[in-house]
CSV table of C-alpha atoms and ligand atoms in Angstrom, one decimal:
chain,number,residue,atom,x,y,z
A,1,TYR,CA,-20.1,26.3,6.8
A,2,HIS,CA,-17.3,24.8,4.7
A,3,SER,CA,-16.5,26.4,1.3
A,4,GLU,CA,-15.2,24.4,-1.6
A,5,LYS,CA,-12.1,26.5,-1.3
A,6,ASP,CA,-11.6,25.3,2.3
A,7,THR,CA,-11.7,21.7,1.1
A,8,GLN,CA,-9.2,22.4,-1.7
A,9,ILE,CA,-6.8,24.0,0.7
A,10,ARG,CA,-6.8,21.2,3.2
A,11,TYR,CA,-6.6,18.0,1.1
A,12,HIS,CA,-2.8,17.7,1.3
A,13,HIS,CA,-2.6,17.6,5.1
A,14,ARG,CA,-0.8,14.6,6.7
A,15,TYR,CA,-3.5,14.0,9.4
A,16,ALA,CA,-7.0,12.8,8.5
A,17,CYS,CA,-8.4,15.0,11.2
A,18,MET,CA,-7.4,18.1,9.2
A,19,ARG,CA,-8.7,17.0,5.8
A,20,HIS,CA,-12.2,17.2,4.5
A,21,SER,CA,-13.4,13.7,3.7
A,22,PRO,CA,-16.8,13.5,2.1
A,23,LEU,CA,-18.9,10.3,2.0
A,24,ILE,CA,-18.6,10.0,-1.8
A,25,CYS,CA,-15.5,11.4,-3.4
A,26,PRO,CA,-14.6,12.3,-7.1
A,27,ASN,CA,-12.4,9.1,-7.3
A,28,GLN,CA,-14.9,6.7,-5.8
A,29,GLY,CA,-14.2,3.9,-8.4
A,30,LEU,CA,-10.5,4.0,-7.7
A,31,VAL,CA,-11.1,4.0,-3.9
A,32,GLU,CA,-13.3,1.0,-4.2
A,33,LYS,CA,-10.6,-1.0,-6.1
A,34,LEU,CA,-8.0,0.0,-3.5
A,35,ALA,CA,-10.4,-1.1,-0.8
A,36,ILE,CA,-10.3,-4.6,-2.2
A,37,LEU,CA,-6.5,-4.6,-2.0
A,38,ARG,CA,-6.7,-3.3,1.6
A,39,ARG,CA,-9.2,-5.9,2.5
A,40,HIS,CA,-7.1,-8.6,1.0
A,41,ARG,CA,-4.1,-7.5,3.2
A,42,GLU,CA,-6.3,-7.4,6.3
A,43,ILE,CA,-7.9,-10.7,5.8
A,44,GLU,CA,-4.5,-12.4,5.1
A,45,GLY,CA,-3.2,-10.9,8.4
A,46,PHE,CA,-0.8,-8.3,6.9
A,47,ASP,CA,-1.9,-5.6,9.3
A,48,MET,CA,0.8,-3.1,8.5
A,49,GLN,CA,0.1,-3.3,4.8
A,50,SER,CA,-3.6,-3.0,5.4
A,51,LEU,CA,-3.0,0.1,7.5
A,52,SER,CA,-0.9,1.6,4.7
A,53,TYR,CA,-3.7,1.0,2.2
A,54,GLU,CA,-6.2,2.5,4.6
A,55,ARG,CA,-4.0,5.7,4.8
A,56,VAL,CA,-3.7,5.9,1.0
A,57,ILE,CA,-7.5,5.4,0.6
A,58,SER,CA,-8.1,8.1,3.2
A,59,VAL,CA,-5.8,10.6,1.5
A,60,LEU,CA,-7.5,9.9,-1.9
A,61,LYS,CA,-11.0,10.4,-0.4
A,62,ALA,CA,-10.0,14.0,0.4
A,63,PHE,CA,-8.5,14.7,-3.0
A,64,PRO,CA,-11.1,17.1,-4.6
A,65,TYR,CA,-10.4,16.5,-8.2
A,66,HIS,CA,-11.0,13.6,-10.6
A,67,ILE,CA,-7.5,11.9,-11.1
A,68,THR,CA,-6.3,11.8,-14.7
A,69,LEU,CA,-2.9,11.5,-16.4
A,70,ASP,CA,-2.7,15.3,-16.3
A,71,ASN,CA,-2.8,15.6,-12.5
A,72,ILE,CA,-1.4,12.3,-11.3
A,73,HIS,CA,1.9,13.9,-10.5
A,74,GLU,CA,0.1,16.0,-7.9
A,75,VAL,CA,-1.3,12.8,-6.4
A,76,SER,CA,2.2,11.3,-6.2
A,77,GLU,CA,3.2,14.2,-4.0
A,78,LEU,CA,0.4,13.7,-1.5
A,79,PRO,CA,1.3,12.3,2.0
A,80,HIS,CA,1.3,8.5,2.4
A,81,ILE,CA,1.4,7.9,-1.3
A,82,GLY,CA,4.5,5.9,-2.3
A,83,SER,CA,5.7,5.0,-5.7
A,84,LYS,CA,4.3,1.5,-5.6
A,85,ILE,CA,0.8,2.6,-4.9
A,86,CYS,CA,1.2,5.4,-7.4
A,87,SER,CA,1.8,2.9,-10.2
A,88,LYS,CA,-1.4,1.1,-9.2
A,89,ILE,CA,-3.3,4.4,-9.3
A,90,GLN,CA,-1.8,5.1,-12.8
A,91,GLU,CA,-2.9,1.6,-13.9
A,92,PHE,CA,-6.4,2.4,-12.8
A,93,VAL,CA,-6.4,5.8,-14.6
A,94,GLN,CA,-5.2,4.1,-17.8
A,95,HIS,CA,-7.2,0.9,-17.8
A,96,GLY,CA,-10.1,1.4,-15.4
A,97,ASP,CA,-8.9,-1.6,-13.3
A,98,ILE,CA,-6.0,-2.9,-11.3
A,99,SER,CA,-4.6,-6.3,-12.4
A,100,GLU,CA,-3.9,-7.4,-8.8
A,101,CYS,CA,-7.6,-6.8,-8.0
A,102,LYS,CA,-8.6,-9.0,-10.9
A,103,SER,CA,-6.3,-11.8,-9.8
A,104,ILE,CA,-7.5,-11.6,-6.1
A,105,LEU,CA,-11.1,-11.7,-7.2
A,106,SER,CA,-10.6,-14.5,-9.6
A,107,GLY,CA,-9.7,-17.0,-6.9
A,108,THR,CA,-12.0,-18.6,-4.3
A,109,ARG,CA,-9.9,-17.8,-1.2
A,110,TYR,CA,-10.6,-14.1,-1.0
A,111,HIS,CA,-14.4,-14.6,-1.5
A,112,SER,CA,-14.6,-17.4,1.1
A,113,LEU,CA,-12.6,-15.4,3.7
A,114,VAL,CA,-14.7,-12.3,3.2
A,115,GLU,CA,-17.9,-14.3,3.4
A,116,PHE,CA,-16.7,-16.0,6.7
A,117,THR,CA,-16.0,-12.6,8.3
A,118,THR,CA,-19.7,-11.6,7.7
A,119,VAL,CA,-20.4,-13.8,10.7
A,120,TYR,CA,-20.2,-11.9,14.0
A,121,GLY,CA,-17.4,-13.5,16.0
A,122,ILE,CA,-15.3,-14.5,13.1
A,123,GLY,CA,-12.3,-12.4,12.4
A,124,PRO,CA,-9.5,-12.8,9.8
A,125,ALA,CA,-7.5,-15.3,11.8
A,126,THR,CA,-10.5,-17.6,12.5
A,127,ALA,CA,-11.6,-17.3,8.9
A,128,ARG,CA,-8.2,-18.5,7.7
A,129,ASN,CA,-8.3,-21.4,10.1
A,130,LEU,CA,-11.7,-22.5,8.9
A,131,TYR,CA,-10.6,-22.2,5.3
A,132,SER,CA,-7.6,-24.4,6.0
A,133,LEU,CA,-10.0,-27.0,7.3
A,134,GLY,CA,-11.4,-27.1,3.8
A,135,LEU,CA,-14.5,-25.1,4.5
A,136,ARG,CA,-15.5,-22.7,1.7
A,137,THR,CA,-19.1,-21.5,2.1
A,138,ILE,CA,-21.5,-20.4,4.8
A,139,LYS,CA,-23.3,-23.7,4.3
A,140,ASP,CA,-20.1,-25.4,5.2
A,141,LEU,CA,-19.8,-23.3,8.3
A,142,GLU,CA,-23.4,-24.1,9.3
A,143,ASN,CA,-22.7,-27.8,9.0
A,144,HIS,CA,-19.4,-27.4,10.9
A,145,TYR,CA,-21.1,-25.5,13.8
A,146,LYS,CA,-24.4,-27.5,13.5
A,147,VAL,CA,-26.7,-24.7,12.8
A,148,SER,CA,-29.6,-25.8,10.6
A,149,PRO,CA,-32.4,-23.7,9.2
A,150,GLN,CA,-34.7,-25.4,11.7
A,151,THR,CA,-32.6,-24.6,14.7
A,152,ARG,CA,-31.6,-21.1,13.5
A,153,ASP,CA,-34.3,-19.1,15.2
A,154,ASP,CA,-33.9,-20.9,18.5
A,155,THR,CA,-30.2,-20.4,18.4
A,156,ALA,CA,-30.5,-16.7,17.7
A,157,LYS,CA,-32.9,-16.2,20.5
A,158,SER,CA,-31.1,-18.4,23.1
A,159,LEU,CA,-30.5,-15.6,25.5
A,160,ASN,CA,-27.0,-14.6,26.0
A,161,VAL,CA,-27.4,-12.2,28.9
A,162,ASP,CA,-26.0,-12.9,32.3
A,163,PHE,CA,-25.8,-9.9,34.6
A,164,THR,CA,-24.0,-11.7,37.4
A,165,THR,CA,-21.0,-13.3,35.8
A,166,ARG,CA,-18.6,-12.2,33.0
A,167,LEU,CA,-20.4,-11.9,29.7
A,168,PRO,CA,-19.3,-14.2,27.0
A,169,GLN,CA,-18.6,-13.1,23.5
A,170,LEU,CA,-21.4,-13.9,21.1
A,171,SER,CA,-20.6,-17.5,20.0
A,172,ILE,CA,-19.9,-18.2,16.4
A,173,LYS,CA,-23.0,-20.4,16.5
A,174,VAL,CA,-25.2,-17.5,17.5
A,175,GLY,CA,-23.3,-15.3,15.0
A,176,LEU,CA,-24.2,-17.7,12.3
A,177,ALA,CA,-27.9,-17.7,13.3
A,178,LEU,CA,-28.0,-13.9,13.3
A,179,ARG,CA,-25.9,-13.5,10.2
A,180,GLU,CA,-28.6,-12.5,7.7
A,181,ASP,CA,-30.0,-10.0,10.2
A,182,LEU,CA,-26.7,-8.4,11.3
A,183,ARG,CA,-25.3,-8.0,7.8
A,184,SER,CA,-28.3,-6.2,6.5
A,185,ARG,CA,-27.9,-2.4,6.6
A,186,ILE,CA,-29.9,-0.1,8.8
A,187,PRO,CA,-31.7,2.8,7.2
A,188,ARG,CA,-31.6,6.2,8.9
A,189,SER,CA,-35.3,6.1,9.8
A,190,GLU,CA,-34.8,2.8,11.7
A,191,VAL,CA,-31.7,4.2,13.5
A,192,GLU,CA,-33.9,7.1,14.6
A,193,GLU,CA,-36.7,4.8,15.7
A,194,ILE,CA,-34.3,2.6,17.8
A,195,HIS,CA,-32.9,5.8,19.3
A,196,GLY,CA,-36.4,6.9,20.2
A,197,VAL,CA,-37.3,3.6,21.8
A,198,VAL,CA,-34.1,3.4,23.8
A,199,MET,CA,-34.4,7.0,25.1
A,200,ASN,CA,-38.0,6.4,26.0
A,201,GLU,CA,-37.1,3.5,28.2
A,202,LEU,CA,-34.2,5.4,29.7
A,203,ALA,CA,-36.5,8.3,30.6
A,204,ASN,CA,-38.4,5.8,32.8
A,205,ILE,CA,-35.3,5.1,34.8
A,206,ARG,CA,-34.0,8.6,34.9
A,207,SER,CA,-35.5,11.7,33.4
A,208,GLY,CA,-33.4,14.4,31.7
A,209,CYS,CA,-30.8,12.3,30.0
A,210,VAL,CA,-29.1,13.7,26.9
A,211,SER,CA,-27.9,11.7,23.9
A,212,THR,CA,-26.4,11.9,20.5
A,213,ILE,CA,-26.6,9.3,17.7
A,214,THR,CA,-22.9,9.0,16.6
A,215,GLY,CA,-21.1,6.6,14.2
A,216,GLY,CA,-21.7,6.5,10.5
A,217,TYR,CA,-25.3,7.9,10.9
A,218,ARG,CA,-23.8,11.2,12.2
A,219,ARG,CA,-21.4,11.3,9.3
A,220,GLY,CA,-24.4,11.2,6.9
A,221,LYS,CA,-24.4,7.5,5.8
A,222,ASP,CA,-27.7,6.5,4.4
A,223,GLU,CA,-27.3,3.0,5.8
A,224,SER,CA,-25.4,1.9,8.9
A,225,ASN,CA,-24.0,-1.4,10.1
A,226,ASP,CA,-24.9,-0.7,13.7
A,227,VAL,CA,-26.4,2.0,15.9
A,228,ASP,CA,-24.1,4.0,18.2
A,229,ILE,CA,-25.6,6.2,20.9
A,230,VAL,CA,-23.7,8.3,23.4
A,231,ILE,CA,-25.7,9.1,26.6
A,232,SER,CA,-25.2,11.4,29.6
A,233,HIS,CA,-27.0,13.2,32.4
A,234,LYS,CA,-26.0,16.5,34.0
A,235,ASP,CA,-26.1,15.1,37.5
A,236,LEU,CA,-24.0,12.0,36.9
A,237,LYS,CA,-20.9,11.9,39.0
A,238,SER,CA,-17.7,10.5,37.6
A,239,GLY,CA,-16.3,9.3,40.9
A,240,GLY,CA,-18.5,6.4,42.0
A,241,ASP,CA,-20.5,3.8,40.1
A,242,GLN,CA,-23.2,6.1,38.8
A,243,VAL,CA,-22.3,5.9,35.1
A,244,LYS,CA,-21.9,2.2,35.3
A,245,GLY,CA,-25.1,1.8,37.3
A,246,LEU,CA,-27.3,3.7,34.8
A,247,CYS,CA,-25.9,1.7,31.9
A,248,ALA,CA,-26.6,-1.6,33.6
A,249,GLN,CA,-30.1,-0.5,34.6
A,250,LEU,CA,-30.9,0.4,31.1
A,251,VAL,CA,-29.6,-2.8,29.5
A,252,LYS,CA,-31.5,-4.8,32.1
A,253,ARG,CA,-34.7,-3.0,31.4
A,254,LEU,CA,-34.3,-3.3,27.6
A,255,HIS,CA,-33.5,-7.0,28.2
A,256,ASP,CA,-36.6,-7.5,30.4
A,257,LYS,CA,-38.7,-6.0,27.6
A,258,GLY,CA,-37.3,-8.3,25.0
A,259,LEU,CA,-35.7,-5.5,23.1
A,260,VAL,CA,-32.1,-6.5,23.9
A,261,ILE,CA,-31.5,-10.2,23.4
A,262,HIS,CA,-27.7,-10.4,23.6
A,263,VAL,CA,-25.0,-8.4,25.4
A,264,MET,CA,-21.5,-8.9,24.2
A,265,HIS,CA,-19.8,-6.4,26.5
A,266,LEU,CA,-20.7,-4.5,29.6
A,267,SER,CA,-17.9,-2.9,31.4
A,268,GLY,CA,-16.0,0.3,32.3
A,269,PHE,CA,-13.6,1.9,29.9
A,270,ARG,CA,-10.0,1.9,31.2
A,271,GLU,CA,-8.7,3.8,28.2
A,272,HIS,CA,-8.0,7.2,29.6
A,273,ASN,CA,-6.0,6.7,32.8
A,274,ALA,CA,-3.1,9.0,32.1
A,275,LEU,CA,-1.8,8.3,35.7
A,276,ARG,CA,-5.2,9.3,37.1
A,277,THR,CA,-6.9,6.1,38.1
A,278,SER,CA,-10.0,7.9,39.2
A,279,HIS,CA,-10.9,8.8,35.7
A,280,TRP,CA,-11.4,5.4,34.0
A,281,ASP,CA,-15.0,4.9,35.2
A,282,THR,CA,-16.4,8.0,33.4
A,283,LEU,CA,-17.3,6.0,30.3
A,284,GLU,CA,-19.3,2.8,30.2
A,285,LYS,CA,-20.4,0.9,27.2
A,286,ALA,CA,-22.8,-1.9,26.4
A,287,LEU,CA,-22.4,-3.7,23.1
A,288,THR,CA,-25.8,-5.4,22.4
A,289,VAL,CA,-28.1,-7.1,19.9
A,290,PHE,CA,-31.4,-5.2,19.8
A,291,ILE,CA,-34.7,-5.8,18.0
A,292,LEU,CA,-37.7,-3.4,17.7
A,293,PRO,CA,-40.9,-5.0,18.8
A,294,ASP,CA,-42.9,-6.5,15.9
A,295,ASP,CA,-45.9,-4.5,14.8
A,296,LYS,CA,-48.7,-5.0,12.3
A,297,LYS,CA,-46.8,-3.2,9.5
A,298,GLN,CA,-43.5,-5.1,9.6
A,299,LYS,CA,-41.3,-7.8,11.0
A,300,HIS,CA,-38.1,-6.3,12.4
A,301,VAL,CA,-34.5,-7.4,12.1
A,302,HIS,CA,-31.9,-7.9,14.8
A,303,ARG,CA,-29.5,-5.0,15.0
A,304,ARG,CA,-26.2,-4.3,16.6
A,305,LEU,CA,-26.7,-1.5,19.2
A,306,ASP,CA,-23.8,0.2,21.1
A,307,LEU,CA,-24.7,2.3,24.1
A,308,ILE,CA,-22.0,4.5,25.5
A,309,PHE,CA,-22.5,6.2,28.8
A,310,ALA,CA,-20.4,9.2,29.7
A,311,ALA,CA,-20.1,11.5,32.7
A,312,PRO,CA,-21.1,15.0,31.7
A,313,GLU,CA,-17.5,16.3,31.6
A,314,VAL,CA,-16.5,13.8,29.0
A,315,TYR,CA,-19.7,13.8,27.0
A,316,TRP,CA,-18.3,15.8,24.1
A,317,THR,CA,-15.0,13.8,23.9
A,318,ALA,CA,-17.2,10.7,23.8
A,319,VAL,CA,-19.3,12.2,21.0
A,320,VAL,CA,-16.2,13.1,19.0
A,321,GLY,CA,-14.6,9.7,19.8
A,322,TRP,CA,-17.6,7.7,18.7
A,323,THR,CA,-18.5,9.7,15.6
A,324,GLY,CA,-15.5,8.3,13.6
A,325,SER,CA,-14.5,7.5,11.0
A,326,LYS,CA,-11.9,5.0,12.4
A,327,MET,CA,-9.2,6.7,10.4
A,328,PHE,CA,-10.3,10.1,11.5
A,329,GLU,CA,-10.1,8.9,15.2
A,330,ARG,CA,-6.7,7.3,14.7
A,331,ASP,CA,-5.2,10.5,13.3
A,332,LEU,CA,-7.0,12.6,16.0
A,333,ARG,CA,-5.0,10.6,18.6
A,334,LEU,CA,-1.8,10.8,16.6
A,335,TRP,CA,-2.2,14.5,16.0
A,336,ALA,CA,-2.9,15.2,19.7
A,337,LYS,CA,0.2,13.2,20.7
A,338,GLN,CA,2.7,14.1,18.1
A,339,GLU,CA,1.8,17.8,17.5
A,340,ARG,CA,0.2,18.9,20.7
A,341,GLY,CA,1.6,16.9,23.6
A,342,MET,CA,-1.9,15.9,24.5
A,343,ARG,CA,-3.8,12.6,24.9
A,344,PHE,CA,-7.1,12.2,23.2
A,345,ASP,CA,-9.6,9.3,23.4
A,346,SER,CA,-13.3,9.0,23.8
A,347,SER,CA,-13.0,9.1,27.6
A,348,GLY,CA,-11.0,12.3,27.9
A,349,ILE,CA,-8.4,14.8,26.9
A,350,SER,CA,-5.3,15.4,28.9
A,351,ARG,CA,-1.9,17.1,28.7
A,352,ARG,CA,0.8,14.5,28.5
A,353,HIS,CA,3.5,16.0,30.6
A,354,ASP,CA,1.4,16.6,33.8
A,355,SER,CA,-1.8,14.6,33.0
A,356,LYS,CA,-3.9,17.8,33.4
A,357,LEU,CA,-7.4,16.9,32.3
A,358,TYR,CA,-9.6,19.1,30.1
A,359,PHE,CA,-13.4,19.1,30.1
A,360,PRO,CA,-14.7,20.6,26.9
A,361,ASN,CA,-18.3,22.0,27.0
A,362,SER,CA,-19.0,21.4,23.3
A,363,GLU,CA,-17.8,19.6,20.3
A,364,GLN,CA,-16.3,22.8,19.0
A,365,GLU,CA,-14.3,23.1,22.3
A,366,VAL,CA,-12.8,19.6,21.7
A,367,PHE,CA,-11.4,20.8,18.3
A,368,ASP,CA,-10.2,24.1,19.9
A,369,LEU,CA,-8.4,22.3,22.7
A,370,LEU,CA,-6.6,20.1,20.2
A,371,GLY,CA,-5.7,23.1,18.1
A,372,LEU,CA,-7.8,21.8,15.1
A,373,GLU,CA,-10.1,23.6,12.8
A,374,TRP,CA,-13.7,22.6,13.0
A,375,ILE,CA,-14.7,19.8,10.7
A,376,HIS,CA,-18.4,19.0,10.2
A,377,PRO,CA,-19.3,15.3,10.9
A,378,THR,CA,-20.2,14.7,7.3
A,379,LEU,CA,-16.7,15.6,6.3
A,380,ARG,CA,-15.1,13.1,8.7
A,381,ASN,CA,-15.5,10.1,6.4
A,382,ALA,CA,-11.7,9.6,6.2
B,401,DGT,P1,-20.9,1.5,10.6
B,401,DGT,O1,-20.1,0.3,10.1
B,401,DGT,O2,-22.0,1.9,9.6
B,401,DGT,O3,-21.5,1.3,12.0
B,401,DGT,O4,-19.9,2.7,10.6
B,401,DGT,P2,-19.3,3.4,11.9
B,401,DGT,O5,-18.3,4.4,11.4
B,401,DGT,O6,-20.4,3.9,12.8
B,401,DGT,O7,-18.4,2.3,12.6
B,401,DGT,P3,-18.5,1.8,14.1
B,401,DGT,O8,-19.9,1.7,14.6
B,401,DGT,O9,-17.7,0.5,14.1
B,401,DGT,O10,-17.7,2.8,15.0
B,401,DGT,C1,-18.1,4.2,15.2
B,401,DGT,C2,-17.0,4.9,15.8
B,401,DGT,O11,-16.8,4.6,17.1
B,401,DGT,C3,-15.6,4.5,15.1
B,401,DGT,O12,-15.2,5.6,14.3
B,401,DGT,C4,-14.7,4.4,16.3
B,401,DGT,C5,-15.5,4.4,17.5
B,401,DGT,N1,-15.4,3.1,18.2
B,401,DGT,C6,-16.0,1.9,17.8
B,401,DGT,N2,-15.7,1.0,18.7
B,401,DGT,C7,-15.0,1.6,19.7
B,401,DGT,C8,-14.4,1.1,20.9
B,401,DGT,O13,-14.5,0.0,21.3
B,401,DGT,N3,-13.7,2.1,21.6
B,401,DGT,C9,-13.6,3.4,21.2
B,401,DGT,N4,-13.0,4.3,22.0
B,401,DGT,N5,-14.2,3.8,20.1
B,401,DGT,C10,-14.8,2.9,19.3
B,402,MG,MG1,-21.7,2.5,13.8
């Protein structure tokens, strides 16, 4: 449905939601080097610089030609590409590497900080704190948090589900115990199997639910970091507690069956309340740790599973909002706001000046409402 010509016309747009961004691009090597520079800014806490790099990378992902000295002038004219970044691109084109990347990778700090953030619950700031305490390796962290190989399984399984009080974040200790599992990638077949099991359990609570597997899976990734599923039912009312109720019931059932062992978050979305307070409870999400039951063939691995429940009128905005990529979503909001006078997020679309709400009946309608040309999910890897 998208011609090559289409892709070539669109790559220079300012907004990621107008560009075609494939999973693998003609300048993949360059993009991977720049990703190291971006990650370095992020992990050192330079958020604005990290975002600038993210924009640069996103623009390059949509550039449909291999960059050489002959066409680099065209790259320099693309949006979000400044002169400093352009000289780094030129360096890569000439030498196949970027000197700043080499120097970042030659030290221990970057590697330790990146390693620390592979633990669920450790973000850049915590990672830097731990590093300043003199810790360098995961072994150091395990000693620091007193997780030994012997206690690891018990720690991982120490249930972290409390349906009566506020749910705690997954502790770093549990994050460490689950690290190997949660950092291993999920193949498409397992994403589908998890989806099947979840929907089967849901059908026992309420028949006729609809669902879409979103996230990286929907964008065509062979392996995902987590499983994102958007769920709805045609009879769900957005007013009362129905959406919330169904979500809680499912999580409880999955937990009772030993399929969900941790719940990190379980609460209503308050994102889309453009003056209308009645609207916030139309989306409900549960961020969980899930494991398929062991069978004779294989031992399964703990996986991050996000369940998003939407009232039917916001189902398609939730699907678009949870398909990603993050950059695509960011620019979708920006585009809606700056160019259309609209507000977009996963829990709804509204007009800014009078808060009029829109209820699209398909994904295509979401794009139409925002005045955007349709982009297939596999080209949303901005
Ligand atoms: P991965 O890492 O393989 O899971 O790749 P993705 O692209 O599936 O990344 P993920 O799962 O973190 O997020 C999927 C999309 O869902 C992402 O583009 C933005 C959206 N998303 C994630 N978390 C939230 C959230 O808390 N609120 C909203 N509104 N959207 C979210
Ligand atoms: Mg995901």
